[in-house]
């Protein structure tokens, strides 16, 4: 009888150990899922913060002087900035030339247009500091921001 009690105790101990190990694995899986979801959210937030310098202009109406500031701010970046004024309705690419197909922007060669022309009233590229411009952001095939566009509001 003593052996049967020991066998029951050993069997119960093994069953309890299996339940504890199973619960441990379940909690571990839940923690991994929570950590993965949190990691994805942090990654998305980092991307949004990194792109906020550019995306803040999407759909925003700004002054011509702010457009000039944007050109100077991003002049050392790998991005094209197109400005369309009332004086030059075809627009001018600065920093890099970009081709846009179906809202997808492909950065090309370095632009030969000088940013200094935008403050010279005698040039066709002159940007009126009091003019109002609407911004737009373009992305490439990889989803990276590759171009900004500012079109002067003529009304």
C-alpha atoms as a PDB file:
ATOM      1  CA  UNK A   1       0.000   0.000   0.000  1.00  0.00           C
ATOM      2  CA  UNK A   2       2.863   2.226   0.760  1.00  0.00           C
ATOM      3  CA  UNK A   3       4.150   1.795  -2.813  1.00  0.00           C
ATOM      4  CA  UNK A   4       0.762   2.661  -4.321  1.00  0.00           C
ATOM      5  CA  UNK A   5       0.600   5.927  -2.322  1.00  0.00           C
ATOM      6  CA  UNK A   6       4.098   6.810  -3.495  1.00  0.00           C
ATOM      7  CA  UNK A   7       3.091   6.052  -7.092  1.00  0.00           C
ATOM      8  CA  UNK A   8       0.019   8.283  -6.776  1.00  0.00           C
ATOM      9  CA  UNK A   9       2.122  11.110  -5.293  1.00  0.00           C
ATOM     10  CA  UNK A  10       4.713  10.779  -8.076  1.00  0.00           C
ATOM     11  CA  UNK A  11       1.959  10.719 -10.729  1.00  0.00           C
ATOM     12  CA  UNK A  12       0.278  13.797  -9.219  1.00  0.00           C
ATOM     13  CA  UNK A  13       3.649  15.582  -9.018  1.00  0.00           C
ATOM     14  CA  UNK A  14       4.316  14.853 -12.698  1.00  0.00           C
ATOM     15  CA  UNK A  15       0.823  16.081 -13.666  1.00  0.00           C
ATOM     16  CA  UNK A  16       1.214  19.292 -11.639  1.00  0.00           C
ATOM     17  CA  UNK A  17       4.680  19.868 -13.149  1.00  0.00           C
ATOM     18  CA  UNK A  18       3.272  19.444 -16.674  1.00  0.00           C
ATOM     19  CA  UNK A  19       0.477  21.931 -15.942  1.00  0.00           C
ATOM     20  CA  UNK A  20       2.965  24.470 -14.551  1.00  0.00           C
ATOM     21  CA  UNK A  21       5.271  24.071 -17.578  1.00  0.00           C
ATOM     22  CA  UNK A  22       2.301  24.417 -19.980  1.00  0.00           C
ATOM     23  CA  UNK A  23       1.114  27.582 -18.239  1.00  0.00           C
ATOM     24  CA  UNK A  24       4.684  28.917 -18.386  1.00  0.00           C
ATOM     25  CA  UNK A  25       4.900  28.345 -22.151  1.00  0.00           C
ATOM     26  CA  UNK A  26       1.490  29.977 -22.654  1.00  0.00           C
ATOM     27  CA  UNK A  27       2.562  33.080 -20.708  1.00  0.00           C
ATOM     28  CA  UNK A  28       5.846  33.187 -22.654  1.00  0.00           C
ATOM     29  CA  UNK A  29       3.973  33.130 -25.996  1.00  0.00           C
ATOM     30  CA  UNK A  30       1.653  35.892 -24.842  1.00  0.00           C
ATOM     31  CA  UNK A  31       4.641  37.985 -23.788  1.00  0.00           C
ATOM     32  CA  UNK A  32       6.353  37.453 -27.133  1.00  0.00           C
ATOM     33  CA  UNK A  33       3.243  38.590 -29.020  1.00  0.00           C
ATOM     34  CA  UNK A  34       2.957  41.679 -26.825  1.00  0.00           C
ATOM     35  CA  UNK A  35       6.652  42.464 -27.310  1.00  0.00           C
ATOM     36  CA  UNK A  36       6.348  42.010 -31.108  1.00  0.00           C
ATOM     37  CA  UNK A  37       3.308  44.313 -31.305  1.00  0.00           C
ATOM     38  CA  UNK A  38       5.021  46.926 -29.157  1.00  0.00           C
ATOM     39  CA  UNK A  39       8.152  46.722 -31.281  1.00  0.00           C
ATOM     40  CA  UNK A  40       6.125  47.258 -34.480  1.00  0.00           C
ATOM     41  CA  UNK A  41       4.380  50.279 -32.965  1.00  0.00           C
ATOM     42  CA  UNK A  42       7.681  51.804 -31.858  1.00  0.00           C
ATOM     43  CA  UNK A  43       9.124  51.241 -35.335  1.00  0.00           C
ATOM     44  CA  UNK A  44       6.124  52.969 -36.944  1.00  0.00           C
ATOM     45  CA  UNK A  45       6.431  55.892 -34.537  1.00  0.00           C
ATOM     46  CA  UNK A  46      10.154  56.227 -35.326  1.00  0.00           C
ATOM     47  CA  UNK A  47       9.366  56.329 -39.042  1.00  0.00           C
ATOM     48  CA  UNK A  48       6.699  58.979 -38.538  1.00  0.00           C
ATOM     49  CA  UNK A  49       9.043  61.088 -36.437  1.00  0.00           C
ATOM     50  CA  UNK A  50      11.880  60.732 -38.942  1.00  0.00           C
ATOM     51  CA  UNK A  51       9.600  61.766 -41.830  1.00  0.00           C
ATOM     52  CA  UNK A  52       7.811  64.552 -39.967  1.00  0.00           C
ATOM     53  CA  UNK A  53      10.238  67.165 -41.337  1.00  0.00           C
ATOM     54  CA  UNK A  54       8.826  66.392 -44.784  1.00  0.00           C
ATOM     55  CA  UNK A  55       5.263  65.224 -44.167  1.00  0.00           C
ATOM     56  CA  UNK A  56       4.361  68.372 -42.271  1.00  0.00           C
ATOM     57  CA  UNK A  57       4.164  70.172 -45.642  1.00  0.00           C
ATOM     58  CA  UNK A  58       1.714  67.723 -47.218  1.00  0.00           C
ATOM     59  CA  UNK A  59      -1.432  69.731 -47.949  1.00  0.00           C
ATOM     60  CA  UNK A  60      -0.187  72.669 -45.892  1.00  0.00           C
ATOM     61  CA  UNK A  61      -0.522  76.247 -47.131  1.00  0.00           C
ATOM     62  CA  UNK A  62       2.663  78.186 -46.430  1.00  0.00           C
ATOM     63  CA  UNK A  63       4.177  81.509 -47.398  1.00  0.00           C
ATOM     64  CA  UNK A  64       6.768  81.998 -50.104  1.00  0.00           C
ATOM     65  CA  UNK A  65       9.375  82.886 -47.499  1.00  0.00           C
ATOM     66  CA  UNK A  66       8.764  79.506 -45.846  1.00  0.00           C
ATOM     67  CA  UNK A  67       9.227  77.786 -49.230  1.00  0.00           C
ATOM     68  CA  UNK A  68      12.617  79.499 -49.506  1.00  0.00           C
ATOM     69  CA  UNK A  69      13.433  78.282 -45.972  1.00  0.00           C
ATOM     70  CA  UNK A  70      12.471  74.718 -46.973  1.00  0.00           C
ATOM     71  CA  UNK A  71      14.792  74.881 -49.990  1.00  0.00           C
ATOM     72  CA  UNK A  72      17.661  76.005 -47.771  1.00  0.00           C
ATOM     73  CA  UNK A  73      16.823  73.497 -45.049  1.00  0.00           C
ATOM     74  CA  UNK A  74      16.924  70.480 -47.390  1.00  0.00           C
ATOM     75  CA  UNK A  75      19.625  71.635 -49.820  1.00  0.00           C
ATOM     76  CA  UNK A  76      22.004  68.880 -48.643  1.00  0.00           C
ATOM     77  CA  UNK A  77      19.401  66.090 -48.655  1.00  0.00           C
ATOM     78  CA  UNK A  78      18.699  63.475 -51.325  1.00  0.00           C
ATOM     79  CA  UNK A  79      15.342  64.951 -52.331  1.00  0.00           C
ATOM     80  CA  UNK A  80      13.869  66.981 -55.144  1.00  0.00           C
ATOM     81  CA  UNK A  81      11.816  70.091 -54.442  1.00  0.00           C
ATOM     82  CA  UNK A  82       9.628  71.508 -57.190  1.00  0.00           C
ATOM     83  CA  UNK A  83       8.317  75.063 -56.958  1.00  0.00           C
ATOM     84  CA  UNK A  84       5.655  76.340 -59.311  1.00  0.00           C
ATOM     85  CA  UNK A  85       5.102  80.100 -59.174  1.00  0.00           C
ATOM     86  CA  UNK A  86       2.708  82.400 -60.949  1.00  0.00           C
ATOM     87  CA  UNK A  87       5.716  83.652 -62.916  1.00  0.00           C
ATOM     88  CA  UNK A  88       6.910  80.182 -63.950  1.00  0.00           C
ATOM     89  CA  UNK A  89       3.938  77.837 -64.169  1.00  0.00           C
ATOM     90  CA  UNK A  90       5.992  74.916 -65.490  1.00  0.00           C
ATOM     91  CA  UNK A  91       7.756  74.743 -62.147  1.00  0.00           C
ATOM     92  CA  UNK A  92      11.417  74.344 -61.322  1.00  0.00           C
ATOM     93  CA  UNK A  93      13.181  71.417 -59.645  1.00  0.00           C
ATOM     94  CA  UNK A  94      15.784  72.214 -57.016  1.00  0.00           C
ATOM     95  CA  UNK A  95      18.440  70.064 -55.319  1.00  0.00           C
ATOM     96  CA  UNK A  96      17.618  66.960 -57.460  1.00  0.00           C
ATOM     97  CA  UNK A  97      15.577  66.521 -60.623  1.00  0.00           C
ATOM     98  CA  UNK A  98      12.666  64.136 -60.129  1.00  0.00           C
ATOM     99  CA  UNK A  99      10.267  62.395 -62.497  1.00  0.00           C
ATOM    100  CA  UNK A 100       6.777  61.722 -61.200  1.00  0.00           C
ATOM    101  CA  UNK A 101       4.665  58.894 -62.654  1.00  0.00           C
ATOM    102  CA  UNK A 102       1.305  58.066 -61.068  1.00  0.00           C
ATOM    103  CA  UNK A 103       2.255  59.824 -57.807  1.00  0.00           C
ATOM    104  CA  UNK A 104       5.506  57.835 -57.634  1.00  0.00           C
ATOM    105  CA  UNK A 105       8.616  60.013 -57.625  1.00  0.00           C
ATOM    106  CA  UNK A 106      11.979  58.857 -58.954  1.00  0.00           C
ATOM    107  CA  UNK A 107      14.989  60.964 -58.033  1.00  0.00           C
ATOM    108  CA  UNK A 108      17.331  61.622 -60.920  1.00  0.00           C
ATOM    109  CA  UNK A 109      20.482  63.663 -61.308  1.00  0.00           C
ATOM    110  CA  UNK A 110      21.476  66.685 -59.273  1.00  0.00           C
ATOM    111  CA  UNK A 111      19.571  69.775 -60.356  1.00  0.00           C
ATOM    112  CA  UNK A 112      21.414  72.590 -62.096  1.00  0.00           C
ATOM    113  CA  UNK A 113      18.892  75.190 -60.875  1.00  0.00           C
ATOM    114  CA  UNK A 114      20.303  77.527 -58.255  1.00  0.00           C
ATOM    115  CA  UNK A 115      18.428  78.131 -55.026  1.00  0.00           C
ATOM    116  CA  UNK A 116      19.892  81.648 -54.972  1.00  0.00           C
ATOM    117  CA  UNK A 117      17.657  82.533 -57.963  1.00  0.00           C
ATOM    118  CA  UNK A 118      14.506  82.261 -55.831  1.00  0.00           C
ATOM    119  CA  UNK A 119      15.321  85.511 -54.002  1.00  0.00           C
ATOM    120  CA  UNK A 120      16.346  87.464 -57.120  1.00  0.00           C
ATOM    121  CA  UNK A 121      13.314  89.434 -58.387  1.00  0.00           C
ATOM    122  CA  UNK A 122      14.771  89.633 -61.891  1.00  0.00           C
ATOM    123  CA  UNK A 123      14.745  85.833 -62.332  1.00  0.00           C
ATOM    124  CA  UNK A 124      11.795  83.731 -63.500  1.00  0.00           C
ATOM    125  CA  UNK A 125      12.385  81.451 -60.485  1.00  0.00           C
ATOM    126  CA  UNK A 126      11.726  84.297 -58.023  1.00  0.00           C
ATOM    127  CA  UNK A 127       9.486  83.289 -55.128  1.00  0.00           C
ATOM    128  CA  UNK A 128       7.328  86.051 -53.730  1.00  0.00           C
ATOM    129  CA  UNK A 129       7.827  85.899 -49.944  1.00  0.00           C
ATOM    130  CA  UNK A 130       4.207  86.979 -49.451  1.00  0.00           C
ATOM    131  CA  UNK A 131       2.785  84.457 -51.920  1.00  0.00           C
ATOM    132  CA  UNK A 132       0.833  81.441 -50.689  1.00  0.00           C
ATOM    133  CA  UNK A 133       1.917  77.936 -51.673  1.00  0.00           C
ATOM    134  CA  UNK A 134       0.381  74.498 -51.112  1.00  0.00           C
ATOM    135  CA  UNK A 135       2.746  71.623 -50.406  1.00  0.00           C
ATOM    136  CA  UNK A 136       2.617  68.012 -51.515  1.00  0.00           C
ATOM    137  CA  UNK A 137       4.810  65.024 -50.640  1.00  0.00           C
ATOM    138  CA  UNK A 138       5.797  62.304 -53.116  1.00  0.00           C
ATOM    139  CA  UNK A 139       7.264  58.882 -52.362  1.00  0.00           C
ATOM    140  CA  UNK A 140       9.297  56.438 -54.430  1.00  0.00           C
ATOM    141  CA  UNK A 141       8.552  52.743 -55.072  1.00  0.00           C
ATOM    142  CA  UNK A 142       9.988  51.834 -51.658  1.00  0.00           C
ATOM    143  CA  UNK A 143       7.738  54.283 -49.831  1.00  0.00           C
ATOM    144  CA  UNK A 144      10.583  56.677 -49.007  1.00  0.00           C
ATOM    145  CA  UNK A 145       9.916  60.393 -49.385  1.00  0.00           C
ATOM    146  CA  UNK A 146      11.755  61.574 -52.477  1.00  0.00           C
ATOM    147  CA  UNK A 147      10.104  64.845 -53.517  1.00  0.00           C
ATOM    148  CA  UNK A 148       8.246  67.888 -52.248  1.00  0.00           C
ATOM    149  CA  UNK A 149       6.177  70.135 -54.447  1.00  0.00           C
ATOM    150  CA  UNK A 150       4.974  73.666 -53.728  1.00  0.00           C
ATOM    151  CA  UNK A 151       2.409  75.242 -56.058  1.00  0.00           C
ATOM    152  CA  UNK A 152       1.536  78.909 -55.708  1.00  0.00           C
ATOM    153  CA  UNK A 153      -2.106  79.692 -55.077  1.00  0.00           C
ATOM    154  CA  UNK A 154      -3.116  82.290 -57.645  1.00  0.00           C
ATOM    155  CA  UNK A 155      -6.445  83.156 -56.035  1.00  0.00           C
END
